[in-house]
Coordinates of C-alpha atoms and ligand atoms in Angstrom, one line a residue:
M14 CA 9.5 18.4 -8.2
F15 CA 8.1 21.1 -5.9
W16 CA 4.6 22.4 -5.5
N17 CA 5.7 25.7 -3.9
E18 CA 9.4 25.9 -4.4
K19 CA 9.8 29.4 -3.0
I20 CA 8.6 28.4 0.4
E21 CA 9.7 24.7 0.4
C22 CA 13.3 25.6 -0.4
M23 CA 13.5 29.0 1.4
P24 CA 16.8 29.5 3.2
R25 CA 16.5 28.4 6.8
E26 CA 17.2 31.8 8.3
E27 CA 14.6 33.4 6.1
L28 CA 12.1 30.7 7.1
R29 CA 12.9 31.2 10.8
K30 CA 12.2 34.9 10.3
L31 CA 8.9 34.2 8.7
Q32 CA 8.0 31.7 11.5
Y33 CA 8.9 34.3 14.1
E34 CA 6.7 36.9 12.5
K35 CA 3.8 34.5 12.2
L36 CA 4.2 33.3 15.8
R37 CA 4.4 36.9 17.2
A38 CA 1.3 38.0 15.2
L39 CA -0.6 34.9 16.5
I40 CA 0.4 35.4 20.1
D41 CA -0.3 39.2 20.0
N42 CA -3.8 38.5 18.6
L43 CA -4.6 35.6 21.0
Y44 CA -3.5 37.6 24.0
A45 CA -5.5 40.6 23.1
N46 CA -8.6 38.8 22.0
N47 CA -9.0 35.4 23.6
A48 CA -9.7 34.8 27.3
F49 CA -8.3 31.3 27.3
Y50 CA -4.9 32.1 26.0
R51 CA -4.7 35.3 28.0
K52 CA -5.5 33.5 31.2
R53 CA -2.9 30.8 30.5
M54 CA -0.2 33.2 29.6
D55 CA -1.0 35.4 32.7
E56 CA -0.8 32.3 34.9
K57 CA 2.7 31.6 33.5
G58 CA 3.6 35.3 33.8
V59 CA 4.5 35.7 30.1
K60 CA 3.5 38.6 27.8
P61 CA 3.6 38.7 24.0
E62 CA 6.5 41.1 24.2
D63 CA 8.6 38.4 26.0
I64 CA 8.6 36.4 22.8
R65 CA 11.6 38.1 21.2
C66 CA 12.9 35.2 19.1
L67 CA 11.6 31.8 17.9
E68 CA 13.3 30.0 20.8
D69 CA 11.3 32.2 23.2
I70 CA 8.3 30.0 22.3
S71 CA 9.4 27.8 25.2
K72 CA 8.2 30.5 27.6
L73 CA 4.6 30.0 26.4
P74 CA 2.3 27.6 28.3
F75 CA 1.4 24.2 26.9
M76 CA -2.0 23.2 25.6
Y77 CA -3.3 19.7 26.4
K78 CA -5.8 17.3 24.9
S79 CA -7.8 17.8 28.2
D80 CA -8.2 21.5 27.2
L81 CA -10.0 20.4 24.0
R82 CA -12.3 18.2 26.0
D83 CA -12.9 20.7 28.8
Y84 CA -13.9 23.4 26.2
Y85 CA -15.9 21.0 24.0
P86 CA -17.5 21.7 21.7
T87 CA -16.5 25.2 20.5
G88 CA -15.0 26.9 23.6
L89 CA -11.6 27.2 22.0
F90 CA -12.8 28.5 18.6
T91 CA -11.7 32.1 17.9
V92 CA -13.9 33.0 15.0
P93 CA -17.6 33.6 14.7
N94 CA -19.7 30.5 13.8
T95 CA -20.5 32.0 10.5
D96 CA -16.8 31.8 9.4
I97 CA -16.7 28.0 10.1
V98 CA -17.0 26.1 6.9
R99 CA -16.5 22.5 8.2
Y100 CA -16.3 20.3 11.2
H101 CA -14.4 17.1 11.8
V102 CA -14.7 15.0 14.8
S103 CA -12.0 12.6 16.3
S104 CA -13.6 9.9 18.3
G105 CA -10.8 9.3 20.8
T106 CA -10.9 6.3 23.0
T107 CA -11.9 8.0 26.3
G108 CA -14.0 10.9 27.3
K109 CA -15.6 13.4 24.9
P110 CA -14.8 13.5 21.2
T111 CA -12.6 16.3 19.9
L112 CA -14.4 18.7 17.6
V113 CA -12.3 20.6 15.1
G114 CA -13.7 23.6 13.1
Y115 CA -12.2 25.0 9.9
T116 CA -12.4 28.3 8.2
Q117 CA -12.0 28.6 4.4
H118 CA -8.4 29.6 5.1
D119 CA -7.8 26.5 7.3
I120 CA -9.1 24.2 4.5
G121 CA -6.8 26.1 2.1
Y122 CA -3.5 25.6 4.0
W123 CA -4.5 22.0 4.7
S124 CA -4.9 21.3 1.0
E125 CA -1.7 23.3 0.3
A126 CA 0.3 21.2 2.7
L127 CA -1.0 18.0 1.1
A128 CA -0.4 19.3 -2.4
R129 CA 3.2 19.9 -1.4
S130 CA 3.5 16.5 0.2
L131 CA 1.8 14.6 -2.7
T132 CA 4.1 16.4 -5.2
S133 CA 7.1 15.5 -3.2
I134 CA 6.3 11.8 -3.6
G135 CA 5.8 12.1 -7.3
I136 CA 2.0 12.4 -7.5
T137 CA 0.9 14.6 -10.5
K138 CA -2.2 15.2 -12.5
D139 CA -1.5 12.0 -14.4
D140 CA -2.2 9.9 -11.3
I141 CA -5.5 8.2 -10.3
I142 CA -5.7 8.1 -6.5
Q143 CA -7.9 5.7 -4.7
V144 CA -8.7 7.3 -1.3
S145 CA -9.5 4.4 0.9
Y146 CA -9.4 6.3 4.2
G147 CA -12.8 6.8 5.9
Y148 CA -14.9 9.7 4.5
G149 CA -17.0 11.6 7.0
L150 CA -16.1 12.8 10.5
F151 CA -12.6 11.3 10.2
T152 CA -10.2 13.6 8.4
G153 CA -8.5 11.0 6.3
G154 CA -10.9 10.7 3.4
L155 CA -11.8 14.3 2.8
G156 CA -8.3 15.5 3.6
L157 CA -6.6 13.3 1.0
H158 CA -9.4 14.0 -1.4
Y159 CA -8.9 17.8 -1.4
G160 CA -5.2 17.5 -1.5
A161 CA -5.2 15.1 -4.5
E162 CA -7.7 17.4 -6.3
A163 CA -5.4 20.4 -5.6
V164 CA -2.6 18.7 -7.6
G165 CA -5.1 17.8 -10.3
A166 CA -5.0 14.1 -9.8
T167 CA -8.1 12.0 -10.4
V168 CA -9.7 10.9 -7.2
L169 CA -11.5 7.6 -6.7
P170 CA -13.3 8.3 -3.4
S171 CA -13.7 4.7 -2.2
G172 CA -13.7 5.1 1.5
T173 CA -13.3 2.0 3.6
G174 CA -14.9 -1.4 3.1
G175 CA -16.3 -3.2 0.0
T176 CA -12.8 -4.4 -0.6
E177 CA -13.6 -6.7 -3.6
R178 CA -15.3 -3.9 -5.4
Q179 CA -12.4 -1.6 -4.6
L180 CA -10.0 -4.1 -6.1
E181 CA -12.1 -4.4 -9.2
L182 CA -12.2 -0.6 -9.6
M183 CA -8.5 -0.4 -9.0
K184 CA -7.9 -2.8 -11.9
D185 CA -10.5 -1.4 -14.3
L186 CA -9.6 2.3 -13.8
G187 CA -5.8 1.8 -13.8
V188 CA -5.4 3.3 -10.3
T189 CA -1.8 4.4 -9.7
A190 CA -1.8 5.4 -6.1
I191 CA -3.7 4.4 -3.0
A192 CA -4.1 6.2 0.3
C193 CA -5.3 4.2 3.3
T194 CA -4.1 2.8 6.6
P195 CA -1.2 0.2 6.3
S196 CA -3.5 -2.3 7.9
Y197 CA -6.2 -1.8 5.3
L198 CA -3.7 -2.2 2.5
I199 CA -2.5 -5.5 4.0
H200 CA -6.2 -6.6 4.3
M201 CA -6.7 -5.6 0.6
S202 CA -3.7 -7.8 -0.3
T203 CA -5.2 -10.8 1.4
I204 CA -8.5 -10.4 -0.4
A205 CA -6.7 -9.8 -3.7
K206 CA -4.9 -13.1 -3.3
K207 CA -8.2 -14.8 -2.7
M208 CA -9.6 -13.2 -5.8
G209 CA -6.5 -14.2 -7.9
V210 CA -5.6 -10.5 -8.3
D211 CA -1.8 -9.9 -8.6
F212 CA -1.0 -6.3 -7.9
R213 CA 2.1 -6.3 -10.1
R214 CA 0.4 -8.1 -13.0
D215 CA -3.1 -6.9 -12.9
T216 CA -2.9 -3.3 -11.6
K217 CA -1.0 -0.1 -12.3
L218 CA -0.6 0.6 -8.6
R219 CA 2.8 2.0 -7.8
T220 CA 2.4 4.4 -4.8
A221 CA 0.9 3.8 -1.4
I222 CA 0.3 6.7 1.0
L223 CA 0.0 5.1 4.4
G224 CA -0.6 6.5 7.8
A225 CA -3.1 7.3 10.5
E226 CA -1.5 4.6 12.7
P227 CA 2.0 3.6 13.7
W228 CA 3.8 1.2 11.3
T229 CA 7.4 0.1 11.1
E230 CA 10.2 0.0 8.5
G231 CA 9.7 -3.8 8.6
M232 CA 6.1 -3.5 7.7
R233 CA 7.0 -1.1 4.8
R234 CA 9.4 -3.7 3.4
H235 CA 6.8 -6.4 3.7
I236 CA 4.2 -4.3 1.9
E237 CA 6.6 -3.2 -0.9
E238 CA 7.7 -6.8 -1.5
D239 CA 4.2 -8.2 -1.4
M240 CA 2.6 -5.6 -3.7
G241 CA 5.4 -4.1 -5.7
V242 CA 4.5 -0.5 -4.6
K243 CA 6.6 2.2 -3.1
A244 CA 5.1 3.0 0.3
F245 CA 5.3 6.5 1.9
D246 CA 4.5 7.5 5.4
I247 CA 1.8 10.2 5.9
Y248 CA 1.2 11.9 9.2
G249 CA -1.2 14.3 10.7
T250 CA -3.9 14.6 13.4
S251 CA -7.4 16.1 13.4
E252 CA -6.3 18.8 15.8
Q253 CA -3.7 20.0 13.3
A254 CA -6.2 19.7 10.5
G255 CA -5.9 16.1 9.3
P256 CA -3.4 14.2 7.1
M257 CA -0.8 16.7 5.9
F258 CA 2.8 15.7 6.1
T259 CA 4.7 13.0 4.2
E260 CA 8.2 11.9 3.5
C261 CA 9.7 12.9 0.2
M262 CA 11.3 10.6 -2.3
E263 CA 14.4 10.3 0.0
R264 CA 12.2 8.7 2.7
D265 CA 14.4 10.1 5.4
G266 CA 11.9 11.7 7.8
I267 CA 8.6 13.5 7.4
H268 CA 8.8 17.1 6.1
I269 CA 7.1 19.7 8.2
P270 CA 6.3 22.9 6.2
G271 CA 7.7 25.6 8.4
D272 CA 5.2 28.3 7.4
I273 CA 2.3 26.1 8.6
M274 CA 3.6 24.4 11.7
Y275 CA 6.4 24.9 14.2
V276 CA 7.6 21.8 15.9
E277 CA 9.4 21.1 19.2
V278 CA 10.1 17.8 20.9
I279 CA 10.1 17.7 24.7
D280 CA 11.0 15.3 27.4
P281 CA 7.5 14.2 28.6
E282 CA 8.7 14.1 32.2
T283 CA 10.7 17.3 32.6
E284 CA 9.0 19.2 29.8
E285 CA 12.4 20.5 28.7
V286 CA 12.8 21.1 25.0
L287 CA 15.1 18.4 23.5
P288 CA 17.8 19.0 20.9
A289 CA 17.4 17.6 17.4
G290 CA 17.9 13.9 17.2
Q291 CA 16.5 13.1 20.7
R292 CA 13.3 11.2 20.9
G293 CA 10.5 12.7 23.0
E294 CA 7.0 14.0 22.7
L295 CA 6.0 16.2 19.8
V296 CA 4.7 19.7 20.6
V297 CA 3.1 21.7 17.8
T298 CA 2.2 25.3 17.1
M299 CA 0.1 25.9 14.1
L300 CA 1.2 29.2 12.5
Q301 CA -1.8 29.8 10.2
K302 CA -4.7 28.2 12.0
E303 CA -7.7 30.4 12.3
A304 CA -10.8 28.7 13.6
F305 CA -9.1 26.8 16.4
P306 CA -5.5 27.8 17.1
L307 CA -3.0 25.5 18.7
V308 CA -0.1 26.9 20.6
R309 CA 2.4 24.5 22.1
Y310 CA -0.1 21.7 21.9
R311 CA 1.2 18.4 23.4
I312 CA 0.0 15.9 20.9
K313 CA 1.6 13.0 22.7
D314 CA 3.2 11.4 19.6
L315 CA 6.7 10.2 20.0
T316 CA 9.4 11.3 17.5
Y317 CA 12.5 13.4 17.1
I318 CA 13.5 16.4 15.0
I319 CA 15.9 15.9 12.0
D320 CA 17.7 19.1 11.4
E321 CA 20.2 18.3 8.7
P322 CA 19.1 19.5 5.2
C323 CA 17.4 16.9 3.1
K324 CA 18.9 15.7 -0.1
C325 CA 15.6 16.6 -1.9
G326 CA 16.4 20.4 -1.5
R327 CA 13.6 21.2 0.9
T328 CA 14.8 23.2 3.8
S329 CA 11.9 22.5 6.2
P330 CA 12.7 20.6 9.4
R331 CA 11.7 16.9 9.4
I332 CA 10.5 14.6 12.1
G333 CA 11.4 10.9 12.4
R334 CA 8.8 8.1 12.1
I335 CA 6.2 8.3 14.8
T336 CA 6.7 5.2 16.9
G337 CA 3.5 5.6 19.0
R338 CA 2.0 7.9 21.5
S339 CA 3.3 8.3 25.0
D340 CA -0.1 7.1 26.3
D341 CA 0.2 3.9 24.1
M342 CA 3.0 2.7 26.2
L343 CA 2.4 -0.6 28.0
I344 CA 4.1 -1.1 31.3
I345 CA 4.6 -4.8 31.7
R346 CA 6.2 -5.8 35.1
G347 CA 7.7 -2.3 35.3
I348 CA 9.2 -2.4 31.8
N349 CA 8.1 0.0 29.1
V350 CA 6.9 -1.7 25.9
F351 CA 5.6 0.1 22.8
P352 CA 3.5 -1.9 20.3
S353 CA 5.8 -0.7 17.6
Q354 CA 8.7 -2.5 19.3
V355 CA 6.7 -5.7 19.1
E356 CA 6.0 -5.1 15.4
H357 CA 9.6 -4.3 14.7
T358 CA 10.8 -7.6 16.3
L359 CA 8.2 -9.6 14.5
M360 CA 9.0 -8.2 11.1
Q361 CA 12.6 -9.5 11.4
I362 CA 11.4 -13.1 11.4
P363 CA 10.9 -14.4 7.9
E364 CA 8.1 -16.9 8.7
V365 CA 5.9 -14.1 10.3
G366 CA 3.0 -12.7 8.3
D367 CA 1.5 -9.2 8.7
Q368 CA -1.0 -9.6 11.5
Y369 CA -0.5 -9.7 15.2
M370 CA -2.3 -8.9 18.4
I371 CA -0.9 -8.1 21.8
I372 CA -2.9 -9.3 24.8
V373 CA -2.0 -8.2 28.3
D374 CA -3.4 -9.9 31.4
R375 CA -2.7 -9.8 35.1
E376 CA -2.3 -13.2 36.7
G377 CA -2.2 -12.7 40.4
A378 CA 0.1 -9.7 40.9
L379 CA 2.0 -10.3 37.7
D380 CA 1.5 -8.9 34.3
H381 CA 1.6 -11.3 31.4
M382 CA 1.9 -10.5 27.7
T383 CA 0.9 -12.8 24.9
V384 CA 1.5 -12.0 21.3
Q385 CA -0.7 -13.8 18.8
V386 CA 1.3 -14.0 15.6
E387 CA -0.1 -14.9 12.2
L388 CA 2.4 -16.9 10.0
K389 CA 2.8 -16.7 6.3
P390 CA 0.7 -19.4 4.6
E391 CA 3.8 -21.4 3.6
A392 CA 5.3 -21.2 7.1
F393 CA 2.5 -22.9 8.9
S394 CA 3.2 -26.6 9.5
D395 CA 1.4 -29.6 10.9
K396 CA 4.6 -30.8 12.5
M397 CA 4.4 -30.0 16.2
E398 CA 8.2 -29.8 16.6
D399 CA 8.6 -27.3 13.8
M400 CA 6.0 -25.0 15.3
M401 CA 7.5 -25.4 18.8
E402 CA 10.9 -24.5 17.5
L403 CA 9.5 -21.4 15.7
K404 CA 7.5 -20.3 18.8
R405 CA 10.7 -20.6 20.9
R406 CA 12.7 -18.6 18.4
I407 CA 10.2 -15.8 18.3
E408 CA 9.9 -15.7 22.1
H409 CA 13.7 -15.6 22.3
E410 CA 13.8 -12.6 19.9
M411 CA 11.1 -10.8 21.9
K412 CA 13.0 -11.4 25.1
K413 CA 16.2 -10.1 23.6
Y414 CA 14.6 -7.0 22.2
L415 CA 11.9 -6.1 24.7
N416 CA 13.6 -7.4 27.8
I417 CA 10.5 -9.2 29.1
A418 CA 9.3 -12.8 28.8
V419 CA 6.5 -13.0 26.2
D420 CA 4.3 -15.9 25.4
V421 CA 3.9 -16.3 21.6
D422 CA 0.8 -18.0 20.2
L423 CA 1.2 -18.9 16.6
K424 CA -1.8 -18.5 14.3
E425 CA -2.7 -19.8 10.9
H426 CA -2.8 -17.2 8.1
G427 CA -6.2 -15.4 7.9
T428 CA -7.3 -16.1 11.5
L429 CA -6.6 -12.8 13.3
P430 CA -9.0 -9.8 12.8
R431 CA -8.4 -7.4 9.9
F432 CA -9.0 -3.7 10.0
E433 CA -10.5 -1.3 7.4
G434 CA -9.5 1.8 9.4
K435 CA -7.0 2.1 12.2
A436 CA -5.9 -1.2 13.5
K437 CA -6.4 -2.2 17.1
R438 CA -3.3 -4.2 18.1
V439 CA -3.6 -4.3 21.9
I440 CA -6.1 -5.8 24.2
D441 CA -5.2 -4.8 27.7
N442 CA -7.3 -6.8 30.1
R443 CA -5.8 -5.1 33.1
V444 CA -7.7 -1.9 32.2
M445 CA -10.9 -1.9 34.3
Ligands
DLL19 O1 -5.3 9.8 11.9 C1 -5.2 11.8 10.5 C2 -4.6 11.0 9.4 C3 -5.4 10.5 8.4 C4 -3.2 10.9 9.3 C5 -4.9 9.8 7.3 C6 -2.7 10.2 8.2 C7 -3.5 9.6 7.2 P1 -6.5 11.3 14.1 O2 -7.7 10.4 14.0 O3 -6.8 12.6 14.9 O4 -6.0 11.8 12.7 O5 -5.3 10.5 14.8 C8 -4.1 11.1 14.9 O6 -2.9 9.0 14.7 O7 -1.7 11.5 17.0 C9 -0.9 9.5 15.8 O8 -0.9 8.9 17.1 C10 -1.6 8.6 14.8 N1 -0.9 8.7 13.5 C11 -1.4 9.4 12.4 N2 -0.5 9.2 11.4 C12 0.5 8.4 11.8 C13 1.7 7.9 11.2 C14 -5.5 11.0 11.7 N3 2.0 8.1 10.0 C15 -3.1 10.1 15.6 N4 2.5 7.1 12.0 C16 -1.8 10.7 15.8 C17 2.2 6.9 13.3 C18 0.2 8.1 13.2 N5 1.1 7.3 13.9

């Protein structure tokens, strides 16, 4: 099922033509009317007329997260304040927050993108969607809310927290789909077990729309087996608008609607554009954004482009699962480690539950990484030897996969912190 078949299944050449026309109109307008873009393009010695085909986009300068901070709050907005109909704010971990403004048109294509995405995973007006992303300054709640309403589904705007009540409502109303972070769904499952709620027996939940943080295929398997749902990856960032892009039923990459966003993947060191299939840093150009345009914005998420046509019939390019951000990378004794690699390794071990925490310390001149790992309730034993054997086995797997020595600290089920929004899985005590 398609929401907008004409555009979603448009022949690739036609789509590229459309993308070029939109890109050129955007650049012409920004160069003529916006001091920031004009200055940046002049510094790089590029004029709008140098952009003669889609690939020429690589001649344009990059935009960085630091630009958003330097021009905070509204320095990069290109429409009068009276045209702004909403703000969202992304907190960020360092420095100033990022403020994003939306015109009515911006809200429109955001909902359109989500309507296409939700339709592609089988959501219709017959569904009842519990939106358990945070409502408010975060884009998750309101984003999913508008998208779900666009397809005519019934929205239960739960937000985060009050988990027992959320589970009661899920049961009573016959909720069929939930949208939240993977870590919140796992937390919900723990509470459900305590309440004696069995998702398969007591609820109608069949779809989970999970994102806003990195999660692995192993975690997907775990969630699906535990709850009997089909879990889909959803991606987006506040700078782009908010949650927008999902996998389709094929679950072979996240579809990127080509009329809304143009994607490139670059080598973060050399800044060269990489061919499809090679992992690097995502660079996005929003082709319809009005209030706050983004041209070649280095979003820092790590992924790769999938160029082969999808079995679902959509012609849009796709991106592979986001494995993290280039600035999430931990360097432990000179070796690069991504938290998603730790999760991937843990999820292969049958005794391991769904919670872990990575702790990095510096002992003298040496980095030291400890991974606290919660076990499944049935896997925890009072027998010291069994636990030592399991600890050694996990440490061995970590060493094999990550190439560094890791100290594993086994924890009883229910003892590590749970998260209602985005999970925090790393404590780096080396950071001053
Ligand atoms: O997290 C928007 C969102 C809300 C996406 C609900 C999906 C669902 P920000 O707070 O600006 O926006 O954070 C964006 O989160 O750059 C990624 O690093 C990470 N992220 C988002 N979705 C995924 C995902 C929202 N599916 C940042 N997989 C992004 C991995 C993700 N990382």
